Coordinates of C-alpha atoms in Angstrom, one line a residue:
Chain A
M198 CA -7.3 28.3 11.7
A199 CA -9.3 29.7 8.8
F200 CA -6.4 29.3 6.5
T201 CA -6.1 25.4 7.2
V202 CA -9.5 24.9 6.8
V203 CA -9.4 26.5 3.5
V204 CA -6.6 24.3 2.6
V205 CA -8.3 21.4 3.4
L206 CA -11.8 21.9 2.0
T207 CA -9.8 23.0 -1.6
W208 CA -8.2 19.7 -1.3
L209 CA -11.4 17.6 -0.8
L210 CA -12.7 19.6 -3.9
P211 CA -12.5 16.2 -6.1
I212 CA -14.2 14.7 -3.7
L213 CA -17.1 17.3 -3.0
W214 CA -17.1 16.9 -7.2
L215 CA -17.7 13.4 -6.8
I216 CA -20.6 13.8 -4.6
N217 CA -22.3 16.2 -7.0
V218 CA -21.6 13.8 -10.0
S219 CA -23.2 10.7 -7.8
L220 CA -26.5 12.6 -7.4
K221 CA -26.8 13.8 -10.7
T222 CA -28.3 11.8 -14.0
Q223 CA -26.4 10.8 -17.2
K224 CA -28.5 13.7 -18.8
Q225 CA -27.7 16.4 -15.9
L226 CA -24.2 15.3 -16.3
F227 CA -23.2 15.7 -19.7
V228 CA -24.1 19.8 -20.4
A229 CA -21.3 22.7 -21.3
T230 CA -21.0 24.2 -18.0
P231 CA -21.2 22.0 -14.8
T232 CA -24.2 22.8 -12.1
F233 CA -24.3 22.6 -8.9
I234 CA -27.7 23.4 -8.1
F235 CA -30.1 20.6 -9.6
E236 CA -32.7 18.4 -8.1
P237 CA -30.5 15.6 -6.8
T238 CA -31.2 12.0 -7.5
F239 CA -29.8 8.4 -5.5
E240 CA -30.7 6.4 -8.6
N241 CA -26.4 5.8 -9.4
F242 CA -26.9 4.5 -6.2
S243 CA -29.0 1.6 -6.4
I244 CA -27.6 1.0 -10.2
A245 CA -24.6 1.0 -8.5
I246 CA -25.6 -2.0 -6.2
S247 CA -28.2 -3.7 -8.2
Q248 CA -26.6 -3.5 -12.0
Y249 CA -22.8 -3.2 -11.2
G250 CA -23.1 -5.5 -7.7
I251 CA -20.8 -3.3 -6.0
L252 CA -22.1 -4.7 -2.6
W253 CA -21.3 -8.5 -3.5
N254 CA -17.7 -7.1 -4.5
A255 CA -17.2 -5.6 -1.8
L256 CA -18.5 -8.6 0.1
H257 CA -15.7 -10.8 -1.6
S258 CA -13.4 -8.2 -0.6
F259 CA -14.6 -8.5 2.7
I260 CA -14.0 -12.3 2.8
I261 CA -10.6 -12.8 1.2
A262 CA -9.6 -9.6 3.5
S263 CA -10.6 -11.4 6.5
G264 CA -9.0 -14.9 5.8
T265 CA -6.1 -13.1 4.5
T266 CA -5.5 -11.2 7.9
V267 CA -6.4 -14.4 10.4
M268 CA -3.3 -16.4 8.5
T269 CA -1.4 -13.0 8.5
L270 CA -1.6 -12.2 12.2
F271 CA -1.3 -16.2 13.4
L272 CA 1.9 -16.8 11.2
A273 CA 3.0 -13.1 12.1
L274 CA 3.0 -13.9 15.9
L275 CA 4.6 -17.0 16.1
F276 CA 7.3 -15.8 13.9
I277 CA 7.9 -12.2 16.0
Y278 CA 7.8 -13.8 19.2
G279 CA 10.4 -16.7 17.7
I280 CA 12.5 -13.5 17.0
T281 CA 12.5 -11.0 19.6
R282 CA 12.6 -13.9 22.4
F283 CA 15.5 -15.7 21.4
R284 CA 18.8 -14.7 19.9
F285 CA 20.4 -16.7 17.1
R286 CA 22.5 -16.5 14.1
F287 CA 21.1 -14.9 10.9
R288 CA 18.4 -12.8 12.8
N289 CA 19.1 -9.4 11.5
P290 CA 19.6 -10.5 8.2
L291 CA 16.7 -12.6 8.5
L292 CA 14.6 -9.2 9.5
M293 CA 16.5 -7.0 6.8
W294 CA 15.4 -9.6 4.2
I295 CA 11.1 -9.5 5.3
L296 CA 11.4 -5.8 5.4
N297 CA 12.7 -6.2 1.8
L298 CA 9.9 -8.3 0.7
R299 CA 7.8 -5.7 1.5
M300 CA 8.9 -4.1 -1.5
L301 CA 8.1 -6.6 -3.8
P302 CA 6.2 -5.6 -7.0
P303 CA 2.9 -7.5 -7.1
I304 CA 3.8 -7.9 -10.6
A305 CA 6.4 -10.3 -10.0
I306 CA 4.7 -12.2 -7.8
V307 CA 1.6 -12.7 -10.1
I308 CA 2.9 -14.0 -13.0
P309 CA 4.3 -17.3 -11.3
F310 CA 1.3 -17.7 -9.1
Y311 CA -0.8 -16.8 -12.2
V312 CA 0.8 -20.2 -14.0
V313 CA 0.6 -22.1 -11.3
Y314 CA -2.8 -21.5 -10.4
T315 CA -4.0 -21.9 -14.0
S316 CA -2.8 -25.5 -13.7
I317 CA -4.0 -26.6 -10.3
G318 CA -7.2 -24.8 -10.8
L319 CA -6.8 -22.0 -8.0
I320 CA -7.7 -19.3 -9.8
D321 CA -10.6 -17.5 -9.1
T322 CA -11.2 -19.2 -5.4
Y323 CA -11.0 -17.6 -1.8
R324 CA -8.5 -20.1 -0.9
G325 CA -6.0 -19.1 -3.8
M326 CA -6.8 -15.4 -3.0
I327 CA -5.9 -16.0 0.7
I328 CA -2.5 -17.7 -0.1
A329 CA -1.4 -15.1 -2.9
Y330 CA -1.5 -11.8 -0.5
L331 CA 0.1 -13.7 2.1
P332 CA 3.4 -12.7 0.5
L333 CA 2.4 -8.9 0.4
T334 CA 0.9 -8.9 4.0
L335 CA 3.4 -11.6 5.9
P336 CA 5.9 -8.7 5.8
L337 CA 3.9 -6.0 6.5
A338 CA 2.2 -7.6 9.5
V339 CA 5.8 -8.8 10.7
W340 CA 7.3 -5.5 10.9
L341 CA 4.2 -3.3 12.4
L342 CA 4.1 -6.3 15.2
Y343 CA 8.0 -6.0 16.0
G344 CA 8.1 -2.6 16.9
F345 CA 5.5 -3.7 19.6
A346 CA 6.6 -6.9 21.0
K347 CA 10.6 -5.2 21.1
E348 CA 9.0 -2.9 23.9
L349 CA 7.4 -5.8 25.7
P350 CA 9.9 -6.4 28.8
Q351 CA 11.3 -9.5 28.5
S352 CA 11.7 -10.0 32.3
I353 CA 7.7 -11.5 32.1
D354 CA 9.1 -14.0 30.0
E355 CA 12.0 -14.7 31.9
A356 CA 10.4 -15.2 35.4
A357 CA 7.6 -17.4 34.0
L358 CA 10.5 -19.5 32.3
I359 CA 11.8 -19.8 36.0
D360 CA 8.5 -20.7 37.1
G361 CA 8.2 -23.8 35.1
A362 CA 6.2 -22.5 31.8
S363 CA 7.5 -23.8 28.8
R364 CA 7.3 -20.9 26.1
W365 CA 4.5 -21.8 24.4
Q366 CA 2.4 -21.3 27.6
I367 CA 4.4 -18.2 27.8
F368 CA 3.2 -17.4 24.2
R369 CA 0.1 -18.2 24.9
D370 CA -1.6 -17.1 27.9
M371 CA 1.2 -13.9 28.5
T372 CA 2.1 -13.0 25.1
F373 CA -0.6 -13.3 23.0
P374 CA -2.9 -11.1 25.5
L375 CA -0.1 -8.2 25.7
M376 CA 0.0 -8.0 22.5
R377 CA -3.8 -7.7 21.8
P378 CA -3.9 -4.0 21.1
A379 CA -0.9 -4.7 18.0
L380 CA -2.5 -6.8 16.8
A381 CA -5.1 -4.9 16.1
V382 CA -3.4 -2.3 14.2
A383 CA -1.8 -4.9 12.4
G384 CA -4.5 -6.6 11.8
T385 CA -6.3 -3.2 10.7
F386 CA -3.5 -2.6 7.7
T387 CA -3.4 -6.4 6.5
F388 CA -7.3 -6.0 6.2
L389 CA -6.6 -2.8 4.2
E390 CA -3.7 -3.4 2.3
V391 CA -5.7 -6.5 0.8
W392 CA -9.1 -4.8 0.5
N393 CA -7.3 -2.0 -1.6
E394 CA -4.9 -4.1 -3.8
F395 CA -5.6 -4.4 -7.6
V396 CA -2.7 -6.1 -9.4
L397 CA -3.2 -9.8 -8.0
A398 CA -7.2 -9.1 -7.9
L399 CA -7.1 -8.1 -11.6
I400 CA -5.1 -11.3 -12.9
L401 CA -6.0 -13.8 -10.3
T402 CA -10.1 -13.4 -9.2
G403 CA -12.7 -13.9 -11.7
P404 CA -16.6 -13.6 -11.4
R405 CA -17.1 -15.5 -8.3
T406 CA -14.4 -13.7 -6.4
K407 CA -13.9 -10.3 -8.0
T408 CA -13.1 -7.7 -5.5
V409 CA -14.2 -4.5 -5.0
P410 CA -11.0 -2.4 -6.8
I411 CA -11.9 -4.6 -9.8
G412 CA -15.5 -4.0 -9.3
L413 CA -14.9 -0.9 -9.5
S414 CA -12.3 -0.8 -12.9
E415 CA -15.6 -2.4 -14.9
F416 CA -17.4 0.9 -14.6
I417 CA -15.2 1.4 -17.2
T418 CA -16.5 -0.2 -20.6
E419 CA -15.5 -0.4 -24.1
H420 CA -18.7 1.7 -24.9
A421 CA -18.6 4.4 -22.4
V422 CA -17.5 5.1 -18.7
E423 CA -20.4 5.1 -16.2
W424 CA -19.5 8.1 -14.0
G425 CA -22.2 8.6 -12.3
P426 CA -22.8 4.6 -11.1
M427 CA -19.0 4.8 -10.3
S428 CA -19.4 8.0 -8.2
A429 CA -22.2 6.3 -6.2
A430 CA -19.9 3.2 -5.5
A431 CA -16.8 4.9 -4.7
L432 CA -18.6 6.8 -2.0
M433 CA -20.5 3.8 -0.6
L434 CA -16.9 2.4 0.0
L435 CA -15.6 5.5 1.2
L436 CA -17.5 6.0 4.6
P437 CA -16.9 3.0 6.2
L438 CA -13.2 3.7 6.1
L439 CA -13.7 7.2 7.1
V440 CA -15.6 6.3 10.3
V441 CA -12.4 3.6 10.8
T442 CA -9.6 6.4 10.2
Y443 CA -11.2 9.1 12.8
F444 CA -10.8 6.5 16.0
L445 CA -7.8 4.9 14.4
Q446 CA -5.7 8.2 14.1
R447 CA -3.4 7.3 16.4
S448 CA -1.9 4.5 15.1
L449 CA -2.5 5.2 11.7
V450 CA 0.9 7.1 11.4
R451 CA 2.3 4.0 13.1
G452 CA 0.8 1.6 10.8
L453 CA 1.6 3.3 7.7
T454 CA 5.4 3.7 8.5
L455 CA 5.8 0.2 9.1
G456 CA 6.4 1.1 13.0
A457 CA 9.1 3.5 12.1
V458 CA 7.2 7.0 13.4
R459 CA 4.8 7.0 15.8
Chain B
M246 CA -3.3 -18.2 35.2
T247 CA -3.2 -21.5 33.3
I248 CA 0.2 -21.5 34.1
A249 CA 0.3 -24.2 36.7
T250 CA -2.2 -26.4 35.9
T251 CA -1.2 -26.8 32.5
T252 CA 2.8 -27.5 33.2
A253 CA 1.3 -30.9 34.1
A254 CA 1.3 -32.0 30.5
A255 CA 3.7 -30.5 29.6
P256 CA 7.6 -32.9 29.3
P257 CA 8.3 -34.4 32.7
G258 CA 10.8 -32.4 34.7
R259 CA 12.9 -30.2 33.6
A260 CA 14.2 -31.6 30.4
H261 CA 11.8 -29.6 28.2
S262 CA 13.6 -26.7 29.1
T263 CA 15.9 -27.9 26.7
S264 CA 14.7 -29.6 24.6
I265 CA 13.6 -28.0 21.2
W266 CA 10.2 -26.9 21.9
N267 CA 11.6 -24.6 24.2
S268 CA 13.6 -23.3 21.1
W269 CA 12.9 -20.5 18.5
Y270 CA 12.5 -23.3 16.0
P271 CA 9.1 -23.8 16.5
F272 CA 8.0 -20.5 16.4
V273 CA 10.1 -19.3 13.5
V274 CA 10.4 -22.2 11.4
P275 CA 6.7 -22.8 10.2
P276 CA 6.4 -18.8 9.2
M277 CA 9.6 -19.5 7.4
I278 CA 8.0 -22.4 5.5
V279 CA 4.7 -20.4 4.7
I280 CA 7.7 -17.8 3.2
L281 CA 9.2 -19.9 1.4
I282 CA 6.0 -21.4 -0.3
I283 CA 4.9 -18.3 -1.4
V284 CA 7.7 -15.8 -1.8
V285 CA 10.9 -18.1 -2.8
L286 CA 9.4 -21.2 -4.7
P287 CA 7.1 -18.6 -7.2
T288 CA 10.4 -16.7 -7.8
I289 CA 12.1 -19.7 -8.3
Q290 CA 9.4 -20.4 -11.2
L291 CA 9.7 -16.5 -12.4
V292 CA 13.1 -17.7 -12.8
S293 CA 12.5 -20.6 -14.7
N294 CA 9.6 -19.3 -17.1
S295 CA 12.2 -16.2 -18.1
L296 CA 14.6 -18.7 -19.2
Y297 CA 11.5 -19.7 -22.6
R298 CA 10.7 -18.1 -25.3
W299 CA 6.5 -18.6 -24.4
S300 CA 4.1 -17.1 -26.1
L301 CA 0.6 -17.7 -25.0
L302 CA -0.9 -16.9 -27.8
S303 CA 0.8 -19.4 -30.2
G304 CA 1.4 -21.6 -27.4
L305 CA 5.1 -22.1 -28.4
K306 CA 7.5 -22.6 -25.1
R307 CA 10.7 -22.8 -26.1
F308 CA 14.4 -23.0 -23.7
D309 CA 15.7 -19.9 -24.7
G310 CA 18.8 -19.3 -22.0
L311 CA 19.5 -15.8 -21.3
G312 CA 17.9 -14.5 -24.4
Q313 CA 14.2 -13.3 -22.9
Y314 CA 16.4 -10.8 -20.5
V315 CA 18.0 -9.4 -23.8
A316 CA 15.1 -9.2 -25.3
V317 CA 13.9 -7.0 -22.5
L318 CA 17.3 -5.2 -21.8
T319 CA 17.4 -4.3 -25.4
D320 CA 13.5 -3.0 -26.0
S321 CA 13.0 0.3 -26.0
L322 CA 10.0 0.5 -24.3
F323 CA 11.8 -1.0 -21.5
T324 CA 14.6 1.1 -20.8
G325 CA 12.6 4.3 -22.0
S326 CA 10.4 3.4 -19.0
L327 CA 13.0 2.9 -16.5
L328 CA 14.3 6.4 -17.4
R329 CA 10.7 8.2 -17.4
T330 CA 9.5 6.2 -14.1
L331 CA 13.1 7.2 -12.2
I332 CA 12.2 11.2 -13.6
Y333 CA 8.3 10.8 -12.7
T334 CA 9.2 9.2 -9.3
I335 CA 11.7 11.6 -8.1
T336 CA 9.5 14.4 -9.1
V337 CA 6.2 13.0 -7.5
V338 CA 8.2 12.3 -4.4
T339 CA 9.5 15.4 -3.7
V340 CA 6.1 17.6 -4.3
E341 CA 4.5 15.4 -2.1
L342 CA 7.6 15.9 0.7
V343 CA 7.4 19.4 0.2
L344 CA 3.1 20.0 0.3
G345 CA 3.4 17.8 3.0
L346 CA 5.7 19.5 5.3
A347 CA 3.5 22.3 4.3
V348 CA -0.1 21.3 5.3
A349 CA 2.0 19.5 8.7
L350 CA 3.2 22.7 9.9
L351 CA -0.8 24.1 9.2
F352 CA -2.1 20.9 12.1
T353 CA 0.4 21.3 14.2
R354 CA -1.4 24.4 15.5
D355 CA -4.1 23.3 18.1
F356 CA -7.6 24.3 17.8
L357 CA -10.9 23.0 18.2
G358 CA -11.9 20.3 15.6
I359 CA -8.6 19.9 14.4
R360 CA -8.7 16.2 14.6
I361 CA -11.9 16.3 12.6
V362 CA -10.4 18.5 10.2
R363 CA -7.3 15.7 9.9
T364 CA -9.4 13.2 9.7
L365 CA -11.2 14.6 6.7
Y366 CA -8.0 15.9 5.3
L367 CA -6.8 12.1 4.7
T368 CA -9.8 11.0 2.8
P369 CA -8.2 10.8 -0.5
M370 CA -5.7 7.9 1.3
L371 CA -8.2 6.1 2.3
M372 CA -9.7 5.5 -1.2
V373 CA -9.0 2.7 -2.9
P374 CA -6.2 3.4 -5.4
I375 CA -8.2 2.5 -8.3
M376 CA -11.1 4.6 -7.1
V377 CA -8.1 7.5 -7.2
G378 CA -7.5 6.9 -10.7
L379 CA -10.8 6.7 -12.1
L380 CA -11.9 9.9 -9.8
W381 CA -9.1 12.2 -11.7
S382 CA -10.2 10.4 -15.1
L383 CA -13.6 12.1 -14.8
M384 CA -12.2 15.2 -13.8
F385 CA -9.6 15.2 -16.5
Q386 CA -12.3 14.2 -18.7
P387 CA -12.4 17.0 -21.7
S388 CA -16.2 17.8 -21.7
I389 CA -17.6 17.0 -18.5
G390 CA -14.4 17.1 -15.9
I391 CA -14.1 19.8 -13.7
V392 CA -10.4 20.7 -14.4
N393 CA -11.0 22.3 -18.1
Y394 CA -13.7 24.3 -16.0
V395 CA -12.0 26.0 -13.4
L396 CA -9.2 26.5 -16.1
S397 CA -11.9 28.4 -18.5
F398 CA -12.0 31.3 -15.6
F399 CA -8.1 31.8 -16.4
G400 CA -8.7 31.9 -20.1
I401 CA -7.4 28.6 -20.4
E402 CA -8.4 26.6 -23.7
P403 CA -10.1 23.0 -23.2
V404 CA -6.9 20.7 -22.6
L405 CA -7.1 16.6 -23.4
W406 CA -5.3 15.6 -20.7
L407 CA -5.1 12.4 -20.4
A408 CA -5.1 11.9 -24.0
S409 CA -2.1 14.2 -24.8
S410 CA 1.4 12.8 -24.9
T411 CA 2.8 15.2 -22.8
L412 CA 0.2 16.0 -20.3
A413 CA -0.8 12.1 -19.7
L414 CA 2.1 11.8 -17.3
P415 CA 2.1 14.8 -14.9
A416 CA -1.9 14.0 -15.0
I417 CA -1.3 10.8 -13.5
G418 CA 1.3 12.8 -11.1
I419 CA -1.2 14.9 -10.1
A420 CA -3.6 12.2 -8.9
E421 CA -0.9 10.4 -7.5
I422 CA 0.2 13.5 -5.2
W423 CA -3.4 14.0 -4.0
Q424 CA -3.7 10.5 -2.5
W425 CA -0.5 10.5 -0.9
T426 CA 0.4 14.2 0.2
P427 CA -2.1 13.6 3.3
F428 CA 0.1 10.1 4.3
V429 CA 3.5 12.9 4.0
A430 CA 1.5 15.1 6.1
I431 CA 0.1 13.3 9.0
V432 CA 3.1 11.2 9.6
F433 CA 5.2 14.9 9.3
V434 CA 2.9 15.7 12.2
A435 CA 3.7 12.8 14.0
G436 CA 7.5 13.7 13.3
L437 CA 6.8 17.1 14.7
Q438 CA 4.8 16.7 18.0
G439 CA 7.6 14.4 19.1
L440 CA 10.3 16.8 18.7
P441 CA 11.7 17.3 22.2
E442 CA 9.9 20.6 23.4
N443 CA 12.4 22.3 25.1
V444 CA 14.7 22.1 22.2
V445 CA 12.0 23.8 20.3
A446 CA 11.2 26.3 22.9
A447 CA 14.5 27.5 23.6
A448 CA 15.2 28.4 20.0
R449 CA 12.3 30.4 20.4
L450 CA 13.5 32.2 23.3
D451 CA 16.8 32.7 21.4
G452 CA 14.9 34.8 19.0
A453 CA 14.7 32.4 16.0
T454 CA 12.3 33.4 13.5
R455 CA 9.9 30.5 12.4
L456 CA 11.6 29.7 9.4
Q457 CA 14.7 29.4 11.1
R458 CA 13.3 27.1 13.9
L459 CA 12.4 24.9 10.9
L460 CA 15.6 24.9 9.0
T461 CA 18.1 24.6 11.6
I462 CA 16.8 23.0 14.4
E463 CA 13.3 20.9 13.7
L464 CA 14.4 19.6 10.3
P465 CA 17.8 18.3 11.0
M466 CA 16.0 16.6 13.7
M467 CA 13.3 15.0 11.8
R468 CA 16.2 13.4 9.4
N469 CA 14.8 9.9 10.0
V470 CA 11.0 10.9 9.6
I471 CA 11.5 12.1 6.7
A472 CA 13.7 9.5 5.3
I473 CA 11.4 6.4 6.0
V474 CA 8.6 8.6 4.7
F475 CA 10.9 9.3 1.3
L476 CA 11.9 5.6 1.5
L477 CA 8.2 4.3 1.5
R478 CA 7.3 6.9 -0.9
F479 CA 10.1 6.0 -3.0
I480 CA 9.4 2.8 -3.7
D481 CA 5.8 2.9 -3.7
V482 CA 5.7 5.4 -6.7
F483 CA 8.2 3.5 -8.6
K484 CA 5.9 0.5 -8.7
T485 CA 3.1 2.3 -10.0
F486 CA 0.8 0.2 -11.9
A487 CA -3.4 0.9 -10.8
L488 CA -3.2 4.4 -11.8
V489 CA -1.6 4.2 -15.1
Y490 CA -3.9 1.0 -15.8
I491 CA -7.0 2.7 -15.1
M492 CA -6.1 5.8 -16.7
T493 CA -4.0 5.5 -19.7
R494 CA -2.9 2.0 -20.2
G495 CA 0.7 3.4 -21.0
G496 CA -0.8 5.9 -23.4
P497 CA -0.9 7.8 -25.7
G498 CA 1.7 6.5 -27.7
R499 CA 4.1 5.0 -25.0
S500 CA 3.8 8.3 -23.3
T501 CA 2.8 6.8 -19.5
M502 CA 4.4 3.2 -20.1
V503 CA 6.2 3.3 -16.6
A504 CA 8.3 0.3 -15.3
G505 CA 5.6 -0.9 -12.8
F506 CA 3.1 -1.5 -16.1
Y507 CA 6.1 -2.8 -18.5
P508 CA 5.6 -6.9 -17.6
W509 CA 1.9 -6.3 -17.7
E510 CA 2.0 -5.1 -21.0
V511 CA 4.1 -7.5 -22.3
G512 CA 2.4 -10.8 -20.3
F513 CA -1.0 -10.0 -20.1
S514 CA -1.3 -7.9 -23.2
Q515 CA 1.4 -9.2 -25.7
L516 CA 0.6 -12.4 -24.0
L517 CA 4.7 -13.3 -23.8
M518 CA 5.2 -14.9 -20.7
G519 CA 8.4 -16.0 -20.8
K520 CA 9.5 -12.3 -21.7
A521 CA 6.9 -10.7 -18.9
S522 CA 8.9 -13.4 -16.4
A523 CA 12.0 -11.8 -17.2
A524 CA 11.1 -8.1 -16.8
A525 CA 9.3 -8.3 -13.6
F526 CA 12.2 -10.6 -12.1
I527 CA 14.4 -7.4 -13.4
L528 CA 12.5 -4.7 -12.0
M529 CA 12.1 -7.0 -8.8
N530 CA 15.6 -7.1 -8.3
L531 CA 16.2 -3.1 -9.1
I532 CA 13.6 -2.5 -6.2
S533 CA 15.6 -4.4 -3.6
L534 CA 18.4 -3.0 -4.8
M535 CA 17.1 0.6 -4.4
T536 CA 15.2 -0.7 -1.1
F537 CA 19.1 -1.5 0.3
V538 CA 21.0 1.7 -1.5
L539 CA 18.0 3.6 -0.2
L540 CA 18.2 2.1 3.1
K541 CA 22.3 2.5 3.6
L542 CA 22.1 6.2 2.2
V543 CA 19.3 6.6 4.9
F544 CA 20.0 4.8 7.6
T545 CA 24.0 4.9 7.9
E546 CA 23.9 7.3 10.8
R547 CA 21.3 6.0 12.8
D548 CA 22.9 3.0 14.9
S549 CA 25.3 5.7 16.6
Q550 CA 22.3 7.6 18.2

């Protein structure tokens, strides 16, 4: 047990170091030997907020990630219902193709999006970003929901069909409520995917929709790197995620392996 | 439930049970249309862009057939990046799997507070990848970075990590391993705990040592878990972009130019859109092909189970 704790703490040393840096002034930081006992300052946190607008970036990220998540879950749930409740040709090839899309390098998607968006004015808009993220998030959500949907008993559907319900009624009144926990998991992962994404954001966002990863990358300027404020920003953005993870631990593995391991 | 009341609004009689609205079309077709618009159209656009010699700098755009593909495939920067990426990916993923397994074995022992310890261990994985790149840039920073400071205790002279053409890529690899080993570990924990207990207990009764149990029973039984982790990590590391962008931008020289970064370098640094599109299309197909081969290799026996 003690050994486990030591291993974990060693692994987390970089983060402890990050905390250390975030509490120092530029002057305290640039000394030959790092100090561990010093008078902490919180000015880096206020610089990150007021000068770098890290909270604005968080807001942009939040809007884009939420919008993408809602669109993604709606489309993925429809698709999943169709694919798990009906047998038709190309069903399996279709699923495999969607899984393959999950592996698509964002850099391949972003070039055509960039070319089209610059000509129709969707660069640096929430609409544009939400659409551009769907190719990444839809395959993820489809695969996550697929695992759950397969396990829902078909017999409920069949019973309802015999009672004269239409497929839409079954979808809306039975499948949707039953899938709610699965949607929560898929929604969280879709949200995180967008929150973390860098390539698309780098090329398709601008001052009005700049997301967190882009905001963070701007702490490196031509002249210097603002290590203190950068560390402060990093820590502020980490805390909410840590809380979420603590409660999500069980579904985390399932989500991260596209439903393959639980 | 509202089913009974709303049935009246549906088409009369039993006719609706055979209508198109009760088939798979209304469920599968709308998402498919969206996927066509957001994935297939851009891909077509990508291919058509790749057929032009097209510079954003001069504004010149001239049809070039497959010329840009030839240009990419004969560019030593590209071919070199493929080989470099392959070696980098295999090394990084192997280290992640070995370390991840070791940590997972520590985590399967239950003790008070294990849940908190596990959550804390996952912290690196929760960081935005860009943040990890920045953090390790700071760690490897020659004057204020802590890596050189720690190494100095062992009598090692200060090293210019990210400015060295031999050490820059390993440094990026360390950041990658640091962030994603927790993922491997947590999945392996789930895998180990999912093993049928009677088998493991039987082996223990038969006097198998911990190592014997691991090598002959637990690992073979976890084959699918290991395979899926390998697949996901392999593809992700092969696509590396953010860490390289933030830590080295492909330099010094071309020592950290990886396959995932090459199209950006060509498209948004040299501003050659046609060539970048060709490179991106090649990369996309290469990753598709690798995914397909890995899936085949890894899951050939899965169906028989």
